[in-house]
Short mmCIF file of C-alpha atoms and ligand atoms in Angstrom, two decimals:
data_model
loop_
_atom_site.label_atom_id
_atom_site.label_comp_id
_atom_site.label_asym_id
_atom_site.label_seq_id
_atom_site.Cartn_x
_atom_site.Cartn_y
_atom_site.Cartn_z
CA MET A 1 -10.24 2.20 15.45
CA ASN A 2 -10.52 0.79 11.91
CA PHE A 3 -9.63 3.41 9.31
CA TRP A 4 -12.93 2.94 7.47
CA ALA A 5 -15.22 3.07 10.51
CA ASN A 6 -17.51 6.13 10.33
CA LYS A 7 -16.36 6.99 6.80
CA ASN A 8 -19.08 7.84 4.27
CA ILE A 9 -18.38 6.92 0.67
CA SER A 10 -20.56 8.11 -2.15
CA LEU A 11 -20.23 5.57 -4.97
CA ILE A 12 -21.36 6.52 -8.47
CA VAL A 13 -21.69 3.58 -10.86
CA SER A 14 -22.06 4.16 -14.60
CA GLY A 15 -23.11 1.77 -17.34
CA GLY A 16 -20.28 -0.39 -18.58
CA ILE A 17 -19.69 -4.12 -18.33
CA ALA A 18 -17.31 -3.42 -15.39
CA ALA A 19 -20.35 -2.23 -13.36
CA TYR A 20 -20.45 -5.69 -11.77
CA ARG A 21 -17.07 -5.01 -10.17
CA ALA A 22 -18.57 -2.12 -8.23
CA CYS A 23 -20.29 -4.86 -6.19
CA ASP A 24 -16.89 -5.99 -4.88
CA LEU A 25 -15.95 -2.42 -4.13
CA ILE A 26 -19.08 -1.95 -2.00
CA ARG A 27 -18.41 -5.26 -0.22
CA ILE A 28 -14.81 -4.32 0.69
CA PHE A 29 -15.67 -0.79 1.87
CA ARG A 30 -18.53 -2.12 4.00
CA LYS A 31 -16.53 -5.04 5.42
CA ASP A 32 -14.05 -2.51 6.75
CA GLY A 33 -16.78 -0.40 8.34
CA ALA A 34 -17.58 2.34 5.82
CA LYS A 35 -21.10 3.43 4.89
CA VAL A 36 -21.57 3.32 1.12
CA SER A 37 -24.32 5.32 -0.61
CA VAL A 38 -24.79 4.17 -4.18
CA VAL A 39 -26.11 6.25 -7.06
CA THR A 40 -26.18 4.67 -10.50
CA THR A 41 -26.86 5.88 -13.99
CA LYS A 42 -29.85 4.32 -15.71
CA SER A 43 -27.55 2.34 -18.00
CA ALA A 44 -25.59 0.86 -15.04
CA LEU A 45 -28.83 -0.91 -14.12
CA GLU A 46 -28.77 -2.66 -17.53
CA PHE A 47 -25.74 -4.56 -16.19
CA VAL A 48 -26.42 -4.95 -12.44
CA THR A 49 -29.81 -4.72 -10.76
CA GLU A 50 -30.75 -2.09 -8.22
CA LEU A 51 -31.49 -4.94 -5.81
CA SER A 52 -27.87 -6.23 -5.96
CA PHE A 53 -26.47 -2.80 -5.10
CA GLN A 54 -29.08 -2.38 -2.40
CA ALA A 55 -28.39 -5.77 -0.81
CA LEU A 56 -24.64 -5.15 -0.79
CA SER A 57 -24.74 -1.56 0.42
CA GLY A 58 -27.60 -2.04 2.88
CA GLU A 59 -28.94 1.31 1.65
CA HIS A 60 -31.61 2.47 -0.72
CA VAL A 61 -30.07 2.86 -4.19
CA ASN A 62 -31.00 5.83 -6.37
CA SER A 63 -30.79 6.31 -10.12
CA ASP A 64 -33.69 8.65 -10.77
CA LEU A 65 -33.46 12.41 -10.34
CA PHE A 66 -37.25 12.63 -10.18
CA SER A 67 -37.95 9.57 -8.03
CA PRO A 68 -41.00 10.00 -5.82
CA ILE A 69 -39.18 7.92 -3.14
CA GLN A 70 -37.04 10.97 -2.33
CA ALA A 71 -38.57 12.91 0.54
CA ASP A 72 -38.02 16.31 -1.04
CA GLY A 73 -36.39 15.59 -4.39
CA MET A 74 -33.03 16.77 -3.05
CA ASP A 75 -31.19 13.45 -2.52
CA HIS A 76 -28.32 14.58 -4.78
CA ILE A 77 -27.75 17.54 -2.47
CA HIS A 78 -28.24 15.73 0.88
CA GLN A 79 -25.88 12.89 -0.01
CA THR A 80 -23.05 15.20 -0.96
CA LYS A 81 -23.16 16.96 2.41
CA THR A 82 -22.35 13.83 4.41
CA SER A 83 -19.82 12.11 2.10
CA ASP A 84 -16.12 12.02 2.96
CA LEU A 85 -15.19 10.87 -0.54
CA MET A 86 -16.88 10.31 -3.89
CA VAL A 87 -15.73 7.28 -5.90
CA ILE A 88 -16.89 7.04 -9.52
CA ALA A 89 -16.32 3.44 -10.62
CA PRO A 90 -16.59 2.35 -13.28
CA ALA A 91 -16.62 5.65 -15.12
CA THR A 92 -17.61 5.39 -18.78
CA ALA A 93 -16.34 7.76 -21.49
CA ASN A 94 -19.81 9.32 -21.54
CA LEU A 95 -19.85 10.02 -17.79
CA ILE A 96 -16.32 11.45 -17.90
CA ALA A 97 -17.35 13.73 -20.79
CA LYS A 98 -20.40 14.94 -18.84
CA MET A 99 -18.25 15.56 -15.76
CA ALA A 100 -15.74 17.57 -17.78
CA MET A 101 -18.60 19.67 -19.21
CA GLY A 102 -20.33 20.08 -15.84
CA LEU A 103 -23.55 18.50 -17.12
CA ALA A 104 -26.21 17.40 -14.65
CA ASP A 105 -28.90 15.68 -16.67
CA ASP A 106 -29.50 12.70 -14.38
CA LEU A 107 -29.14 11.86 -10.68
CA ALA A 108 -25.55 10.56 -11.02
CA THR A 109 -24.21 13.65 -12.80
CA ALA A 110 -26.25 16.01 -10.61
CA THR A 111 -24.80 14.33 -7.50
CA ILE A 112 -21.27 14.61 -8.91
CA LEU A 113 -21.73 18.28 -9.80
CA ALA A 114 -23.15 19.09 -6.37
CA TYR A 115 -20.24 17.43 -4.55
CA ASP A 116 -17.30 19.66 -3.63
CA GLY A 117 -15.23 17.07 -1.71
CA PRO A 118 -12.47 14.77 -3.05
CA LYS A 119 -13.39 12.75 -6.16
CA LEU A 120 -11.76 9.56 -7.35
CA VAL A 121 -12.51 8.34 -10.88
CA ALA A 122 -11.77 4.78 -12.09
CA PRO A 123 -12.49 4.64 -15.84
CA ALA A 124 -13.33 1.45 -17.75
CA MET A 125 -14.03 1.32 -21.48
CA ASN A 126 -12.83 0.07 -24.85
CA SER A 127 -9.20 1.10 -25.46
CA ARG A 128 -10.00 3.21 -28.53
CA MET A 129 -12.63 5.09 -26.53
CA TRP A 130 -10.08 5.61 -23.73
CA LEU A 131 -7.31 6.75 -26.08
CA ASN A 132 -9.64 8.94 -28.14
CA PRO A 133 -8.37 12.55 -27.96
CA ALA A 134 -11.82 13.67 -26.77
CA THR A 135 -11.66 11.35 -23.73
CA GLN A 136 -8.05 12.24 -23.02
CA ARG A 137 -8.91 15.93 -23.26
CA ASN A 138 -11.78 15.45 -20.77
CA VAL A 139 -9.52 13.49 -18.39
CA ALA A 140 -6.85 16.20 -18.57
CA GLN A 141 -9.47 18.86 -17.84
CA LEU A 142 -10.81 16.95 -14.82
CA LYS A 143 -7.28 16.34 -13.50
CA GLN A 144 -6.65 20.06 -13.80
CA ASP A 145 -9.85 20.59 -11.80
CA GLY A 146 -8.37 18.45 -8.99
CA VAL A 147 -10.17 15.18 -9.74
CA GLN A 148 -7.99 12.14 -9.09
CA PHE A 149 -7.86 9.27 -11.60
CA ILE A 150 -6.95 5.64 -11.16
CA ASP A 151 -5.97 4.93 -14.72
CA PRO A 152 -7.33 1.82 -16.43
CA GLN A 153 -5.02 -1.10 -17.07
CA SER A 154 -4.03 -2.97 -20.23
CA GLY A 155 -5.34 -6.44 -20.94
CA SER A 156 -8.13 -8.28 -22.69
CA LEU A 157 -11.32 -6.23 -22.76
CA ALA A 158 -14.98 -7.32 -22.65
CA CYS A 159 -15.31 -6.43 -26.36
CA GLY A 160 -12.75 -9.12 -27.19
CA GLU A 161 -9.97 -6.65 -28.00
CA ASP A 162 -6.69 -6.25 -26.16
CA GLY A 163 -5.62 -2.84 -24.92
CA GLU A 164 -5.77 -0.16 -22.27
CA GLY A 165 -9.21 0.25 -20.75
CA ARG A 166 -9.77 -2.40 -18.05
CA LEU A 167 -10.96 -1.11 -14.71
CA ALA A 168 -8.01 -0.88 -12.28
CA PRO A 169 -7.85 -3.74 -9.72
CA ILE A 170 -10.39 -3.21 -6.93
CA GLU A 171 -7.61 -3.25 -4.27
CA HIS A 172 -5.91 -0.34 -6.09
CA ILE A 173 -9.18 1.64 -6.00
CA VAL A 174 -9.56 0.92 -2.27
CA GLU A 175 -5.93 1.93 -1.65
CA ALA A 176 -6.38 5.15 -3.63
CA ALA A 177 -9.53 5.88 -1.62
CA GLN A 178 -7.68 5.37 1.67
CA SER A 179 -4.85 7.57 0.42
CA ALA A 180 -7.30 10.31 -0.60
CA LEU A 181 -8.77 10.27 2.92
CA SER A 182 -5.45 10.16 4.81
CA LYS A 183 -3.75 13.16 6.40
CA LYS A 184 -0.55 13.96 4.49
CA ILE A 185 1.65 13.97 7.59
CA LEU A 186 4.73 12.89 5.59
CA ALA A 187 4.24 15.23 2.63
CA GLY A 188 7.61 16.42 1.30
CA HIS A 189 9.50 13.51 2.88
CA ARG A 190 11.34 10.80 0.97
CA ILE A 191 11.39 7.55 2.93
CA LEU A 192 13.60 4.54 2.30
CA ILE A 193 12.05 1.18 3.20
CA THR A 194 13.71 -2.24 3.01
CA ALA A 195 11.51 -5.34 3.01
CA GLY A 196 11.49 -9.10 2.59
CA PRO A 197 14.29 -11.64 2.81
CA THR A 198 17.57 -11.78 0.93
CA HIS A 199 18.97 -14.78 -0.94
CA GLU A 200 22.65 -15.52 -0.39
CA ALA A 201 23.74 -17.72 -3.28
CA LEU A 202 25.81 -20.84 -2.53
CA ASP A 203 26.02 -21.88 -6.15
CA PRO A 204 23.91 -21.18 -9.29
CA VAL A 205 20.96 -23.23 -7.92
CA ARG A 206 21.03 -22.92 -4.11
CA TYR A 207 20.82 -20.11 -1.60
CA ILE A 208 20.54 -19.37 2.14
CA SER A 209 17.47 -17.39 3.11
CA ASN A 210 14.75 -17.00 5.79
CA HIS A 211 10.96 -17.03 6.12
CA SER A 212 10.33 -13.29 5.78
CA SER A 213 7.26 -12.63 3.59
CA GLY A 214 7.74 -8.87 3.28
CA LYS A 215 4.21 -8.25 4.65
CA MET A 216 5.23 -5.84 7.41
CA GLY A 217 7.44 -3.85 5.02
CA LEU A 218 4.70 -3.55 2.42
CA SER A 219 2.18 -2.43 5.08
CA ILE A 220 4.64 0.30 6.09
CA CYS A 221 5.21 1.21 2.45
CA ARG A 222 1.44 1.60 1.96
CA ALA A 223 1.04 3.65 5.17
CA ALA A 224 3.92 5.97 4.15
CA LEU A 225 2.35 6.49 0.72
CA TYR A 226 -1.05 7.22 2.31
CA ALA A 227 0.72 9.78 4.49
CA GLY A 228 1.98 11.54 1.35
CA ALA A 229 5.64 10.42 1.44
CA GLU A 230 7.72 9.58 -1.59
CA VAL A 231 8.75 5.99 -0.97
CA VAL A 232 11.82 4.14 -2.18
CA LEU A 233 11.14 0.44 -1.59
CA ILE A 234 14.17 -1.84 -1.75
CA HIS A 235 12.87 -5.37 -1.45
CA GLY A 236 14.26 -8.88 -1.61
CA PRO A 237 12.48 -11.76 -3.40
CA ILE A 238 8.80 -11.63 -2.27
CA ASN A 239 5.54 -13.07 -3.56
CA LEU A 240 3.40 -10.05 -2.69
CA GLU A 241 2.63 -7.15 -4.99
CA PRO A 242 4.09 -3.85 -3.73
CA PRO A 243 1.57 -1.00 -3.55
CA PRO A 244 1.37 1.27 -6.61
CA GLY A 245 3.17 4.57 -6.23
CA ALA A 246 6.43 3.40 -4.61
CA GLU A 247 9.77 3.61 -6.43
CA LEU A 248 10.71 -0.07 -6.59
CA HIS A 249 14.22 -1.53 -6.37
CA PRO A 250 14.05 -5.32 -6.37
CA VAL A 251 17.26 -6.97 -5.17
CA THR A 252 18.41 -10.49 -4.36
CA SER A 253 21.39 -10.44 -1.99
CA ALA A 254 22.21 -8.50 1.18
CA GLN A 255 25.10 -6.79 -0.60
CA GLU A 256 22.76 -5.56 -3.35
CA MET A 257 20.28 -4.35 -0.70
CA TYR A 258 23.12 -2.55 1.09
CA ASP A 259 24.39 -0.87 -2.13
CA GLN A 260 20.91 0.27 -3.20
CA SER A 261 20.09 1.51 0.32
CA MET A 262 23.27 3.59 0.54
CA ALA A 263 22.63 5.08 -2.92
CA ALA A 264 19.02 5.97 -1.99
CA TRP A 265 20.09 7.48 1.34
CA GLU A 266 22.88 9.53 -0.26
CA ALA A 267 20.41 10.83 -2.86
CA GLY A 268 18.46 12.39 0.03
CA CYS A 269 15.95 10.73 2.35
CA SER A 270 14.56 12.00 5.62
CA GLY A 271 13.70 8.57 6.98
CA ALA A 272 14.71 4.93 6.66
CA ILE A 273 12.54 2.07 7.92
CA LEU A 274 14.49 -1.15 7.67
CA THR A 275 12.08 -4.06 7.97
CA ALA A 276 14.06 -6.48 5.77
CA ALA A 277 15.26 -9.76 7.22
CA VAL A 278 18.73 -9.30 5.78
CA GLY A 279 20.86 -12.44 5.53
CA ASP A 280 23.57 -12.10 8.16
CA PHE A 281 26.05 -14.33 6.32
CA ARG A 282 27.08 -15.15 2.76
CA PRO A 283 29.53 -17.74 1.48
CA VAL A 284 33.08 -16.41 1.22
CA GLN A 285 33.19 -17.96 -2.19
CA GLN A 286 30.15 -18.44 -4.36
CA LYS A 287 30.66 -21.54 -6.52
CA SER A 288 30.16 -20.99 -10.23
CA ASP A 289 29.17 -24.66 -10.72
CA LYS A 290 26.53 -26.60 -8.83
CA ILE A 291 28.06 -28.12 -5.70
CA LYS A 292 28.18 -31.92 -6.10
CA LYS A 293 27.91 -34.53 -3.38
CA ASN A 294 31.22 -36.06 -2.49
CA SER A 295 31.11 -39.86 -2.33
CA ASP A 296 34.03 -39.85 0.14
CA SER A 297 32.33 -37.67 2.73
CA ASP A 298 28.84 -37.14 4.20
CA LYS A 299 29.74 -33.60 5.26
CA LEU A 300 29.97 -30.28 3.47
CA THR A 301 31.98 -27.47 5.02
CA MET A 302 31.54 -23.95 3.75
CA GLU A 303 33.10 -20.76 5.04
CA LEU A 304 30.68 -17.87 5.56
CA THR A 305 31.39 -14.19 6.04
CA VAL A 306 29.23 -11.48 7.65
CA ASN A 307 27.21 -9.17 5.40
CA PRO A 308 27.41 -5.39 5.85
CA ASP A 309 24.81 -4.00 8.27
CA ILE A 310 22.54 -1.50 6.52
CA LEU A 311 20.85 -0.26 9.71
CA ALA A 312 24.05 0.29 11.70
CA THR A 313 25.74 1.99 8.73
CA LEU A 314 22.84 4.39 8.08
CA ALA A 315 22.45 5.19 11.78
CA ALA A 316 26.19 5.95 12.02
CA LYS A 317 26.42 8.14 8.93
CA LYS A 318 23.15 10.07 9.21
CA SER A 319 23.37 13.79 9.79
CA GLY A 320 19.62 14.19 10.18
CA GLY A 321 16.39 12.31 9.69
CA VAL A 322 15.01 9.25 11.44
CA VAL A 323 16.36 5.71 11.12
CA VAL A 324 14.14 2.84 12.29
CA GLY A 325 15.12 -0.79 12.77
CA PHE A 326 13.12 -3.97 13.34
CA ALA A 327 14.15 -6.81 15.60
CA ALA A 328 12.47 -10.18 15.22
CA GLU A 329 13.45 -12.21 18.26
CA THR A 330 12.63 -15.67 19.55
CA GLY A 331 12.53 -15.05 23.31
CA LYS A 332 14.02 -12.50 25.74
CA SER A 333 12.86 -10.04 23.09
CA LEU A 334 12.95 -6.89 25.21
CA GLU A 335 16.40 -7.61 26.59
CA ARG A 336 17.79 -8.50 23.17
CA GLY A 337 16.01 -5.52 21.60
CA ARG A 338 17.59 -3.10 24.08
CA GLU A 339 21.01 -4.58 23.33
CA LYS A 340 20.37 -4.29 19.57
CA MET A 341 19.24 -0.69 19.95
CA ALA A 342 22.43 0.19 21.80
CA ARG A 343 24.59 -1.68 19.27
CA LYS A 344 22.97 -0.22 16.12
CA ASN A 345 22.18 3.19 17.61
CA CYS A 346 19.05 3.81 15.54
CA ASP A 347 16.31 6.29 16.51
CA LEU A 348 13.54 3.72 16.91
CA LEU A 349 13.53 -0.06 17.14
CA VAL A 350 10.39 -2.14 16.66
CA ILE A 351 10.74 -5.40 18.57
CA ASN A 352 8.55 -8.39 17.99
CA ASP A 353 8.79 -11.86 19.43
CA LEU A 354 8.24 -14.46 16.73
CA MET A 355 7.18 -16.99 19.39
CA GLU A 356 4.24 -14.88 20.59
CA PRO A 357 0.79 -15.89 19.29
CA GLY A 358 -0.25 -13.56 16.45
CA SER A 359 3.31 -12.38 15.73
CA GLY A 360 5.60 -13.69 13.04
CA PHE A 361 6.66 -13.66 9.42
CA ALA A 362 3.52 -14.60 7.48
CA THR A 363 0.83 -13.50 9.98
CA ASP A 364 -1.45 -10.51 9.39
CA THR A 365 -0.98 -9.31 12.98
CA ASN A 366 1.91 -8.29 15.20
CA ARG A 367 2.45 -7.52 18.86
CA VAL A 368 5.38 -5.12 19.07
CA THR A 369 7.22 -2.95 21.54
CA LEU A 370 8.58 0.32 20.23
CA LEU A 371 11.90 1.41 21.72
CA HIS A 372 12.96 5.03 21.43
CA ASN A 373 16.60 6.06 21.51
CA SER A 374 15.69 8.22 24.52
CA GLY A 375 14.99 5.02 26.49
CA LYS A 376 11.20 5.33 26.25
CA GLU A 377 9.51 1.95 25.69
CA GLU A 378 6.00 1.57 24.27
CA PRO A 379 4.38 -1.88 24.35
CA TRP A 380 1.62 -1.94 21.72
CA PRO A 381 -1.29 -4.41 21.89
CA LEU A 382 -1.83 -7.14 19.28
CA LEU A 383 -2.67 -5.18 16.11
CA SER A 384 -2.99 -5.84 12.40
CA LYS A 385 0.27 -5.21 10.54
CA ASP A 386 -1.53 -2.35 8.75
CA LYS A 387 -2.37 -0.74 12.09
CA VAL A 388 1.21 -1.20 13.38
CA ALA A 389 2.37 0.47 10.16
CA GLU A 390 -0.06 3.38 10.59
CA LYS A 391 1.00 3.98 14.21
CA LEU A 392 4.68 3.76 13.31
CA ILE A 393 4.26 6.28 10.49
CA GLN A 394 2.52 8.64 12.92
CA THR A 395 5.44 8.35 15.36
CA ILE A 396 8.00 8.95 12.60
CA ALA A 397 6.06 11.97 11.31
CA THR A 398 6.08 13.45 14.84
CA LEU A 399 9.83 12.89 15.14
CA LEU A 400 10.50 14.33 11.70
CA ASN A 401 8.90 17.59 12.67
CA GLY A 402 11.88 19.72 13.51
CA VAL A 403 14.47 17.16 12.36
CA LYS A 404 16.50 18.31 9.39
CA GLN A 405 16.65 16.22 6.21
CA ASN A 406 19.68 14.08 5.39
CA GLY A 407 21.55 14.96 2.16
N1 CTP B 1 19.75 -5.28 9.39
C1 CTP B 1 20.38 -4.62 8.38
N2 CTP B 1 21.45 -5.18 7.76
C2 CTP B 1 21.90 -6.37 8.17
C3 CTP B 1 21.28 -7.07 9.23
C4 CTP B 1 20.18 -6.48 9.80
O1 CTP B 1 19.95 -3.52 8.01
N3 CTP B 1 22.95 -6.90 7.55
C5 CTP B 1 18.61 -4.62 10.03
C6 CTP B 1 17.28 -5.31 9.82
O2 CTP B 1 16.65 -4.87 8.65
C7 CTP B 1 16.54 -4.92 11.08
C8 CTP B 1 17.62 -4.82 12.12
O3 CTP B 1 18.83 -4.63 11.42
O4 CTP B 1 15.95 -3.65 10.95
C9 CTP B 1 17.77 -5.98 13.04
O5 CTP B 1 17.94 -7.14 12.28
P1 CTP B 1 18.36 -8.50 13.00
O6 CTP B 1 18.52 -9.56 11.96
O7 CTP B 1 17.43 -8.74 14.12
O8 CTP B 1 19.74 -8.02 13.58
P2 CTP B 1 21.12 -8.70 13.60
O9 CTP B 1 22.12 -7.61 13.73
O10 CTP B 1 21.27 -9.58 12.42
O11 CTP B 1 21.09 -9.50 14.95
P3 CTP B 1 20.84 -11.05 15.21
O12 CTP B 1 22.14 -11.53 15.68
O13 CTP B 1 19.76 -11.08 16.27
O14 CTP B 1 20.40 -11.68 13.91
#
């Protein structure tokens, strides 16, 4: 089932220019199946109409504590009883100050005060307002009270100034919301993830690589973060933005990925999920000058050597923890996967056949079979890469229960 199905989000919108971006937030939550109940401050409606919020949320939108539309005048209490999460976005300096003081002088603040579930605040304001000691004091107080913040970003602001105060990207707010609602089944675990391709340089301008996009690795990184793990992400050259919260180690070559992975593992990790499409070979000699065509020959011969195998090395040296490999095959995938599992001796191997419809490097879906070292084989149906990641993280969390940490 989709993560957001049957989830109730209470969205509080306050009056800043970024109020229009709350529309996107409603759209994304609803697209994924959540119910969104919107309460706005009066000033939010100076920027976006009630009708827009209503059309997008499909629900009646409230801003008035004394509205006669309410059956019994207790909407701020009823709504808080059914919400799984309260998201306050954008949050102005004024709303944050009222929250810190526990004021309840309108429907938005009364609803916030009456809610005792998890709260996520995404501030947006002028940078001097954000950096003002009064605002920072209020933010610190709310954090101490257990309220989670998605800090604003730096950039050009609506007032024409440059600085810190822009509402965080909507995807980051959605990710933080999913994280807030996820069970912390990997809390206390540090997980190493490799992702993307590697580039094996031939000369200063050319390299050997593959079509890996890094998508599967980033989905796993996100799922591990949602599950409360500390994540060390060692990734090759990719065009996708890694999720916020992971410790990032960008690398280029297989050797660099190997060195960084060994260092991270030695520093103490309880799991390694190696999704990277590591280059198997590199030139024995990398040319320091660009290789030129030779007018006497239409051939180029180059000697290649095998790169070190991160998965096999980690699986061999581990004294605890769970090591997971991925095998992207192009036919006879189960047979080749079993052979790979035996050769690399990891705890789990996720096999996918690149030739199968819906599976492959740049797709959003994957049909995989999960092999356990015990010989158990689990064919999973065609799923989104996010869902594959979520299921894999659940399996790893189950295995880690009772398995001692490496290092
Ligand atoms: N892997 C690794 N280091 C390498 C090569 C592969 O850690 N130098 C890992 C991958 O990240 C993946 C698994 O091993 O988790 C299987 O990768 P794959 O390329 O399928 O395995 P190979 O041993 O290279 O086998 P093949 O001959 O099929 O390419």
